[in-house]
Amino acid sequence: MSTPAYKRVLLKLSGEALMGGDAFGINRATILRMTEEIHGVVSLGVQLAVVIGGGNIFRGVAPGAQGMDRATADYMGMLATVMNGLALQDALKNHGVDTRVQSALNIDQVVERYIRPKALRYLEEGKVVVFAAGTGNPFFTTDTAAALRGAEIGAEMVLKATKVDGIYSADPNKDPNATRYSRISFDEAIVRRLEVMDATAFALCRDQKLPIKVFSINKPGALRRVVCGEDEGTLVQV
């Protein structure tokens, strides 16, 4: 069995990662595959927290949200992340993984309120903790929430799951000669305006010396290889 290189990590999942090939919503086969990957990592003894986006849900109502106040639209997006968190919790439960969803917004009848000491205790007990509703504030992305929660729980690394297997010198879908970086600094990522995470998230991780690993969630076994310290994806560090 592989030996994990990290004891505690935070996984950032975009809502779009749950869509599979669908236009919006949650693709059942896709979420089941992801839960299998998460189950495999947790079985290694890794303490895993998840920040999940809501773009897949919000995309279905986006046409009707055109012209809407930005803060209102952001709150709708936060509620979409709660829906995704509940879906992920249910799928993980079916895999025998004990999971708790904590929300930055008060929705006590549905999910717990985010409380840092409780989240830490859950992680130490081997439970997966899903952080929903972003930071609880408009104008901040779930990328920034991932950086913030990662720092708060003392994660050793933020794992940014994307559609591509790392950061490239150019768009690999358009340029066949694009090369993947094995590692890059936060300053380079910010200066080059790499659209992997927003600048606020990069700056927060840089200031907290919290490395980010960018990898493809669509590659079978990629999550396990990342937590085991293998050459997978791109490492962003100070």
PDB file of C-alpha atoms in Angstrom:
ATOM      1  CA  MET A   1       0.000   0.000   0.000  1.00  0.00           C
ATOM      2  CA  SER A   2       1.212   3.511  -0.798  1.00  0.00           C
ATOM      3  CA  THR A   3       2.440   5.662   2.062  1.00  0.00           C
ATOM      4  CA  PRO A   4       0.906   9.154   2.267  1.00  0.00           C
ATOM      5  CA  ALA A   5       3.324  12.075   2.261  1.00  0.00           C
ATOM      6  CA  TYR A   6       0.815  14.397   3.943  1.00  0.00           C
ATOM      7  CA  LYS A   7      -1.240  13.992   7.091  1.00  0.00           C
ATOM      8  CA  ARG A   8      -3.847  16.702   6.438  1.00  0.00           C
ATOM      9  CA  VAL A   9      -4.865  18.250   3.124  1.00  0.00           C
ATOM     10  CA  LEU A  10      -7.648  20.397   1.734  1.00  0.00           C
ATOM     11  CA  LEU A  11      -9.183  19.413  -1.593  1.00  0.00           C
ATOM     12  CA  LYS A  12     -10.711  22.204  -3.708  1.00  0.00           C
ATOM     13  CA  LEU A  13     -13.373  20.831  -6.047  1.00  0.00           C
ATOM     14  CA  SER A  14     -15.104  23.036  -8.576  1.00  0.00           C
ATOM     15  CA  GLY A  15     -18.804  22.588  -9.071  1.00  0.00           C
ATOM     16  CA  GLU A  16     -18.135  22.037 -12.772  1.00  0.00           C
ATOM     17  CA  ALA A  17     -16.077  18.960 -11.873  1.00  0.00           C
ATOM     18  CA  LEU A  18     -19.319  17.277 -10.777  1.00  0.00           C
ATOM     19  CA  MET A  19     -21.103  17.833 -14.090  1.00  0.00           C
ATOM     20  CA  GLY A  20     -19.373  15.138 -16.118  1.00  0.00           C
ATOM     21  CA  GLY A  21     -20.536  15.796 -19.651  1.00  0.00           C
ATOM     22  CA  ASP A  22     -23.786  17.446 -18.597  1.00  0.00           C
ATOM     23  CA  ALA A  23     -24.672  21.092 -19.203  1.00  0.00           C
ATOM     24  CA  PHE A  24     -25.306  21.672 -15.494  1.00  0.00           C
ATOM     25  CA  GLY A  25     -26.298  19.804 -12.361  1.00  0.00           C
ATOM     26  CA  ILE A  26     -24.629  16.735 -10.848  1.00  0.00           C
ATOM     27  CA  ASN A  27     -23.631  13.721 -12.925  1.00  0.00           C
ATOM     28  CA  ARG A  28     -24.160  10.676 -10.733  1.00  0.00           C
ATOM     29  CA  ALA A  29     -21.425   8.556 -12.291  1.00  0.00           C
ATOM     30  CA  THR A  30     -18.925  11.418 -11.901  1.00  0.00           C
ATOM     31  CA  ILE A  31     -19.637  12.055  -8.226  1.00  0.00           C
ATOM     32  CA  LEU A  32     -19.453   8.324  -7.482  1.00  0.00           C
ATOM     33  CA  ARG A  33     -16.038   8.104  -9.147  1.00  0.00           C
ATOM     34  CA  MET A  34     -14.808  11.068  -7.115  1.00  0.00           C
ATOM     35  CA  THR A  35     -16.050   9.558  -3.879  1.00  0.00           C
ATOM     36  CA  GLU A  36     -14.153   6.366  -4.678  1.00  0.00           C
ATOM     37  CA  GLU A  37     -10.982   8.444  -5.068  1.00  0.00           C
ATOM     38  CA  ILE A  38     -11.642  10.253  -1.772  1.00  0.00           C
ATOM     39  CA  HIS A  39     -12.415   6.984   0.004  1.00  0.00           C
ATOM     40  CA  GLY A  40      -9.122   5.560  -1.207  1.00  0.00           C
ATOM     41  CA  VAL A  41      -7.176   8.507   0.195  1.00  0.00           C
ATOM     42  CA  VAL A  42      -8.995   8.513   3.538  1.00  0.00           C
ATOM     43  CA  SER A  43      -8.303   4.787   3.875  1.00  0.00           C
ATOM     44  CA  LEU A  44      -4.596   5.656   3.848  1.00  0.00           C
ATOM     45  CA  GLY A  45      -5.093   7.665   7.033  1.00  0.00           C
ATOM     46  CA  VAL A  46      -5.032  11.091   5.391  1.00  0.00           C
ATOM     47  CA  GLN A  47      -7.184  13.755   7.064  1.00  0.00           C
ATOM     48  CA  LEU A  48      -9.164  15.313   4.230  1.00  0.00           C
ATOM     49  CA  ALA A  49     -11.274  18.473   4.081  1.00  0.00           C
ATOM     50  CA  VAL A  50     -13.108  19.637   0.959  1.00  0.00           C
ATOM     51  CA  VAL A  51     -14.158  23.050  -0.304  1.00  0.00           C
ATOM     52  CA  ILE A  52     -16.643  22.715  -3.124  1.00  0.00           C
ATOM     53  CA  GLY A  53     -17.859  25.243  -5.670  1.00  0.00           C
ATOM     54  CA  GLY A  54     -21.396  25.753  -6.931  1.00  0.00           C
ATOM     55  CA  GLY A  55     -20.997  26.664 -10.602  1.00  0.00           C
ATOM     56  CA  ASN A  56     -22.685  23.492 -11.800  1.00  0.00           C
ATOM     57  CA  ILE A  57     -25.908  24.318  -9.938  1.00  0.00           C
ATOM     58  CA  PHE A  58     -25.833  28.063 -10.479  1.00  0.00           C
ATOM     59  CA  ARG A  59     -25.188  27.607 -14.193  1.00  0.00           C
ATOM     60  CA  GLY A  60     -28.742  26.343 -14.588  1.00  0.00           C
ATOM     61  CA  VAL A  61     -30.179  29.629 -13.269  1.00  0.00           C
ATOM     62  CA  ALA A  62     -27.486  31.958 -14.617  1.00  0.00           C
ATOM     63  CA  PRO A  63     -29.565  33.261 -17.567  1.00  0.00           C
ATOM     64  CA  GLY A  64     -32.217  34.465 -15.127  1.00  0.00           C
ATOM     65  CA  ALA A  65     -29.562  36.070 -12.923  1.00  0.00           C
ATOM     66  CA  GLN A  66     -28.299  38.430 -15.613  1.00  0.00           C
ATOM     67  CA  GLY A  67     -28.389  42.001 -14.382  1.00  0.00           C
ATOM     68  CA  MET A  68     -28.783  40.836 -10.795  1.00  0.00           C
ATOM     69  CA  ASP A  69     -27.006  42.603  -7.948  1.00  0.00           C
ATOM     70  CA  ARG A  70     -23.569  40.984  -7.522  1.00  0.00           C
ATOM     71  CA  ALA A  71     -23.969  40.361  -3.798  1.00  0.00           C
ATOM     72  CA  THR A  72     -27.337  38.670  -4.322  1.00  0.00           C
ATOM     73  CA  ALA A  73     -25.924  36.476  -7.082  1.00  0.00           C
ATOM     74  CA  ASP A  74     -22.984  35.512  -4.849  1.00  0.00           C
ATOM     75  CA  TYR A  75     -25.327  34.461  -2.044  1.00  0.00           C
ATOM     76  CA  MET A  76     -27.214  32.289  -4.524  1.00  0.00           C
ATOM     77  CA  GLY A  77     -23.892  30.738  -5.495  1.00  0.00           C
ATOM     78  CA  MET A  78     -23.133  30.029  -1.833  1.00  0.00           C
ATOM     79  CA  LEU A  79     -26.425  28.169  -1.495  1.00  0.00           C
ATOM     80  CA  ALA A  80     -25.476  26.134  -4.572  1.00  0.00           C
ATOM     81  CA  THR A  81     -22.279  25.011  -2.808  1.00  0.00           C
ATOM     82  CA  VAL A  82     -24.395  23.797   0.120  1.00  0.00           C
ATOM     83  CA  MET A  83     -26.419  21.652  -2.287  1.00  0.00           C
ATOM     84  CA  ASN A  84     -23.211  20.193  -3.707  1.00  0.00           C
ATOM     85  CA  GLY A  85     -21.884  19.578  -0.214  1.00  0.00           C
ATOM     86  CA  LEU A  86     -24.976  17.591   0.717  1.00  0.00           C
ATOM     87  CA  ALA A  87     -24.723  15.570  -2.498  1.00  0.00           C
ATOM     88  CA  LEU A  88     -21.069  14.789  -1.820  1.00  0.00           C
ATOM     89  CA  GLN A  89     -21.837  13.865   1.792  1.00  0.00           C
ATOM     90  CA  ASP A  90     -24.542  11.454   0.675  1.00  0.00           C
ATOM     91  CA  ALA A  91     -22.284   9.818  -1.919  1.00  0.00           C
ATOM     92  CA  LEU A  92     -19.444   9.455   0.603  1.00  0.00           C
ATOM     93  CA  LYS A  93     -21.835   8.001   3.172  1.00  0.00           C
ATOM     94  CA  ASN A  94     -22.763   5.292   0.652  1.00  0.00           C
ATOM     95  CA  HIS A  95     -19.042   4.476   0.436  1.00  0.00           C
ATOM     96  CA  GLY A  96     -18.799   4.143   4.191  1.00  0.00           C
ATOM     97  CA  VAL A  97     -16.987   7.461   4.672  1.00  0.00           C
ATOM     98  CA  ASP A  98     -18.197   9.459   7.677  1.00  0.00           C
ATOM     99  CA  THR A  99     -18.653  13.037   6.480  1.00  0.00           C
ATOM    100  CA  ARG A 100     -19.722  16.341   7.989  1.00  0.00           C
ATOM    101  CA  VAL A 101     -20.837  19.441   6.050  1.00  0.00           C
ATOM    102  CA  GLN A 102     -20.127  22.793   7.671  1.00  0.00           C
ATOM    103  CA  SER A 103     -21.543  25.995   6.208  1.00  0.00           C
ATOM    104  CA  ALA A 104     -20.283  29.560   6.485  1.00  0.00           C
ATOM    105  CA  LEU A 105     -23.976  30.570   6.376  1.00  0.00           C
ATOM    106  CA  ASN A 106     -26.448  29.689   9.113  1.00  0.00           C
ATOM    107  CA  ILE A 107     -28.675  26.893   7.758  1.00  0.00           C
ATOM    108  CA  ASP A 108     -28.955  24.904  10.974  1.00  0.00           C
ATOM    109  CA  GLN A 109     -31.830  22.701   9.823  1.00  0.00           C
ATOM    110  CA  VAL A 110     -29.735  21.428   6.916  1.00  0.00           C
ATOM    111  CA  VAL A 111     -26.027  21.592   7.777  1.00  0.00           C
ATOM    112  CA  GLU A 112     -23.810  22.565  10.671  1.00  0.00           C
ATOM    113  CA  ARG A 113     -22.424  26.046  11.148  1.00  0.00           C
ATOM    114  CA  TYR A 114     -18.673  26.266  10.485  1.00  0.00           C
ATOM    115  CA  ILE A 115     -16.853  26.095  13.810  1.00  0.00           C
ATOM    116  CA  ARG A 116     -13.098  25.647  13.547  1.00  0.00           C
ATOM    117  CA  PRO A 117     -12.472  23.574  16.715  1.00  0.00           C
ATOM    118  CA  LYS A 118     -15.286  21.201  15.764  1.00  0.00           C
ATOM    119  CA  ALA A 119     -13.901  20.847  12.232  1.00  0.00           C
ATOM    120  CA  LEU A 120     -10.473  20.010  13.646  1.00  0.00           C
ATOM    121  CA  ARG A 121     -11.965  17.402  15.949  1.00  0.00           C
ATOM    122  CA  TYR A 122     -13.839  15.783  13.063  1.00  0.00           C
ATOM    123  CA  LEU A 123     -10.624  15.588  11.025  1.00  0.00           C
ATOM    124  CA  GLU A 124      -8.737  14.025  13.921  1.00  0.00           C
ATOM    125  CA  GLU A 125     -11.534  11.445  14.204  1.00  0.00           C
ATOM    126  CA  GLY A 126     -11.002  10.484  10.568  1.00  0.00           C
ATOM    127  CA  LYS A 127     -14.122  12.168   9.204  1.00  0.00           C
ATOM    128  CA  VAL A 128     -14.167  14.077   5.932  1.00  0.00           C
ATOM    129  CA  VAL A 129     -15.247  17.695   6.442  1.00  0.00           C
ATOM    130  CA  VAL A 130     -16.920  19.538   3.566  1.00  0.00           C
ATOM    131  CA  PHE A 131     -16.811  23.324   3.874  1.00  0.00           C
ATOM    132  CA  ALA A 132     -19.766  24.904   2.063  1.00  0.00           C
ATOM    133  CA  ALA A 133     -20.988  28.455   1.362  1.00  0.00           C
ATOM    134  CA  GLY A 134     -17.501  29.777   0.612  1.00  0.00           C
ATOM    135  CA  THR A 135     -16.315  32.332   3.138  1.00  0.00           C
ATOM    136  CA  GLY A 136     -19.889  33.445   3.841  1.00  0.00           C
ATOM    137  CA  ASN A 137     -19.204  36.788   2.174  1.00  0.00           C
ATOM    138  CA  PRO A 138     -19.990  38.037  -1.333  1.00  0.00           C
ATOM    139  CA  PHE A 139     -17.176  39.063  -3.692  1.00  0.00           C
ATOM    140  CA  PHE A 140     -14.929  36.207  -2.483  1.00  0.00           C
ATOM    141  CA  THR A 141     -14.566  33.023  -4.521  1.00  0.00           C
ATOM    142  CA  THR A 142     -14.500  29.442  -3.300  1.00  0.00           C
ATOM    143  CA  ASP A 143     -10.795  29.445  -4.250  1.00  0.00           C
ATOM    144  CA  THR A 144     -10.259  32.073  -1.572  1.00  0.00           C
ATOM    145  CA  ALA A 145     -12.397  29.995   0.799  1.00  0.00           C
ATOM    146  CA  ALA A 146     -10.132  27.013   0.120  1.00  0.00           C
ATOM    147  CA  ALA A 147      -7.027  29.052   0.941  1.00  0.00           C
ATOM    148  CA  LEU A 148      -8.663  30.441   4.086  1.00  0.00           C
ATOM    149  CA  ARG A 149      -9.980  27.122   5.405  1.00  0.00           C
ATOM    150  CA  GLY A 150      -6.745  25.382   4.491  1.00  0.00           C
ATOM    151  CA  ALA A 151      -4.798  27.847   6.610  1.00  0.00           C
ATOM    152  CA  GLU A 152      -7.332  27.650   9.461  1.00  0.00           C
ATOM    153  CA  ILE A 153      -7.218  23.859   9.780  1.00  0.00           C
ATOM    154  CA  GLY A 154      -3.454  23.655   9.408  1.00  0.00           C
ATOM    155  CA  ALA A 155      -3.513  21.788   6.103  1.00  0.00           C
ATOM    156  CA  GLU A 156      -0.118  20.884   4.703  1.00  0.00           C
ATOM    157  CA  MET A 157      -1.287  21.509   1.149  1.00  0.00           C
ATOM    158  CA  VAL A 158      -4.259  22.739  -0.884  1.00  0.00           C
ATOM    159  CA  LEU A 159      -5.112  20.326  -3.687  1.00  0.00           C
ATOM    160  CA  LYS A 160      -6.710  22.175  -6.587  1.00  0.00           C
ATOM    161  CA  ALA A 161      -8.600  19.665  -8.734  1.00  0.00           C
ATOM    162  CA  THR A 162      -9.043  20.814 -12.340  1.00  0.00           C
ATOM    163  CA  LYS A 163      -9.762  19.410 -15.797  1.00  0.00           C
ATOM    164  CA  VAL A 164      -6.073  19.474 -16.816  1.00  0.00           C
ATOM    165  CA  ASP A 165      -3.148  17.717 -15.172  1.00  0.00           C
ATOM    166  CA  GLY A 166      -1.286  20.810 -14.001  1.00  0.00           C
ATOM    167  CA  ILE A 167      -0.220  24.273 -15.069  1.00  0.00           C
ATOM    168  CA  TYR A 168       1.059  24.641 -18.638  1.00  0.00           C
ATOM    169  CA  SER A 169       3.085  27.252 -20.480  1.00  0.00           C
ATOM    170  CA  ALA A 170       0.082  27.662 -22.815  1.00  0.00           C
ATOM    171  CA  ASP A 171      -3.371  26.177 -23.253  1.00  0.00           C
ATOM    172  CA  PRO A 172      -2.630  22.476 -23.965  1.00  0.00           C
ATOM    173  CA  ASN A 173      -5.932  22.167 -25.825  1.00  0.00           C
ATOM    174  CA  LYS A 174      -4.803  24.817 -28.323  1.00  0.00           C
ATOM    175  CA  ASP A 175      -1.015  24.445 -28.331  1.00  0.00           C
ATOM    176  CA  PRO A 176       0.359  20.886 -28.708  1.00  0.00           C
ATOM    177  CA  ASN A 177       3.829  22.186 -27.782  1.00  0.00           C
ATOM    178  CA  ALA A 178       2.686  23.493 -24.380  1.00  0.00           C
ATOM    179  CA  THR A 179       4.773  22.092 -21.544  1.00  0.00           C
ATOM    180  CA  ARG A 180       3.638  21.302 -18.025  1.00  0.00           C
ATOM    181  CA  TYR A 181       5.452  22.951 -15.147  1.00  0.00           C
ATOM    182  CA  SER A 182       6.423  20.537 -12.400  1.00  0.00           C
ATOM    183  CA  ARG A 183       6.609  23.494 -10.015  1.00  0.00           C
ATOM    184  CA  ILE A 184       6.181  27.255 -10.095  1.00  0.00           C
ATOM    185  CA  SER A 185       6.341  30.059  -7.529  1.00  0.00           C
ATOM    186  CA  PHE A 186       3.349  32.022  -6.266  1.00  0.00           C
ATOM    187  CA  ASP A 187       4.872  35.238  -7.571  1.00  0.00           C
ATOM    188  CA  GLU A 188       5.242  33.759 -11.059  1.00  0.00           C
ATOM    189  CA  ALA A 189       1.665  32.516 -10.998  1.00  0.00           C
ATOM    190  CA  ILE A 190       0.362  35.938  -9.967  1.00  0.00           C
ATOM    191  CA  VAL A 191       2.510  37.921 -12.426  1.00  0.00           C
ATOM    192  CA  ARG A 192       1.612  35.638 -15.320  1.00  0.00           C
ATOM    193  CA  ARG A 193      -2.079  35.868 -14.373  1.00  0.00           C
ATOM    194  CA  LEU A 194      -2.476  32.113 -14.460  1.00  0.00           C
ATOM    195  CA  GLU A 195      -6.185  31.386 -14.221  1.00  0.00           C
ATOM    196  CA  VAL A 196      -5.861  28.356 -11.979  1.00  0.00           C
ATOM    197  CA  MET A 197      -6.914  30.180  -8.819  1.00  0.00           C
ATOM    198  CA  ASP A 198      -7.750  33.818  -8.258  1.00  0.00           C
ATOM    199  CA  ALA A 199      -5.062  36.253  -7.124  1.00  0.00           C
ATOM    200  CA  THR A 200      -6.532  36.620  -3.628  1.00  0.00           C
ATOM    201  CA  ALA A 201      -6.256  32.868  -3.035  1.00  0.00           C
ATOM    202  CA  PHE A 202      -2.694  32.801  -4.392  1.00  0.00           C
ATOM    203  CA  ALA A 203      -1.672  35.728  -2.192  1.00  0.00           C
ATOM    204  CA  LEU A 204      -3.206  34.193   0.931  1.00  0.00           C
ATOM    205  CA  CYS A 205      -1.494  30.849   0.352  1.00  0.00           C
ATOM    206  CA  ARG A 206       1.789  32.620  -0.360  1.00  0.00           C
ATOM    207  CA  ASP A 207       1.595  34.653   2.847  1.00  0.00           C
ATOM    208  CA  GLN A 208       0.753  31.551   4.883  1.00  0.00           C
ATOM    209  CA  LYS A 209       3.406  29.472   3.072  1.00  0.00           C
ATOM    210  CA  LEU A 210       0.678  26.995   2.145  1.00  0.00           C
ATOM    211  CA  PRO A 211       1.629  25.146  -1.067  1.00  0.00           C
ATOM    212  CA  ILE A 212      -0.899  24.328  -3.778  1.00  0.00           C
ATOM    213  CA  LYS A 213      -0.866  21.238  -5.984  1.00  0.00           C
ATOM    214  CA  VAL A 214      -2.799  21.581  -9.243  1.00  0.00           C
ATOM    215  CA  PHE A 215      -3.833  18.269 -10.804  1.00  0.00           C
ATOM    216  CA  SER A 216      -6.548  16.623 -12.877  1.00  0.00           C
ATOM    217  CA  ILE A 217      -9.417  15.071 -10.962  1.00  0.00           C
ATOM    218  CA  ASN A 218     -10.331  13.172 -14.148  1.00  0.00           C
ATOM    219  CA  LYS A 219      -7.183  11.020 -14.095  1.00  0.00           C
ATOM    220  CA  PRO A 220      -7.828   7.765 -12.229  1.00  0.00           C
ATOM    221  CA  GLY A 221      -5.664   7.516  -9.101  1.00  0.00           C
ATOM    222  CA  ALA A 222      -4.343  11.086  -9.418  1.00  0.00           C
ATOM    223  CA  LEU A 223      -5.585  12.141  -5.976  1.00  0.00           C
ATOM    224  CA  ARG A 224      -3.864   9.192  -4.316  1.00  0.00           C
ATOM    225  CA  ARG A 225      -0.622   9.877  -6.190  1.00  0.00           C
ATOM    226  CA  VAL A 226      -0.702  13.526  -5.098  1.00  0.00           C
ATOM    227  CA  VAL A 227      -1.140  12.744  -1.394  1.00  0.00           C
ATOM    228  CA  CYS A 228       1.602  10.124  -1.666  1.00  0.00           C
ATOM    229  CA  GLY A 229       4.031  12.746  -2.966  1.00  0.00           C
ATOM    230  CA  GLU A 230       4.410  11.331  -6.460  1.00  0.00           C
ATOM    231  CA  ASP A 231       5.131  13.429  -9.555  1.00  0.00           C
ATOM    232  CA  GLU A 232       1.568  14.412 -10.384  1.00  0.00           C
ATOM    233  CA  GLY A 233       0.401  17.855 -11.446  1.00  0.00           C
ATOM    234  CA  THR A 234       2.114  21.169 -10.692  1.00  0.00           C
ATOM    235  CA  LEU A 235       3.339  22.376  -7.327  1.00  0.00           C
ATOM    236  CA  VAL A 236       2.882  26.087  -6.546  1.00  0.00           C
ATOM    237  CA  GLN A 237       4.993  27.227  -3.617  1.00  0.00           C
ATOM    238  CA  VAL A 238       6.943  30.167  -2.196  1.00  0.00           C
TER     239      VAL A 238
END
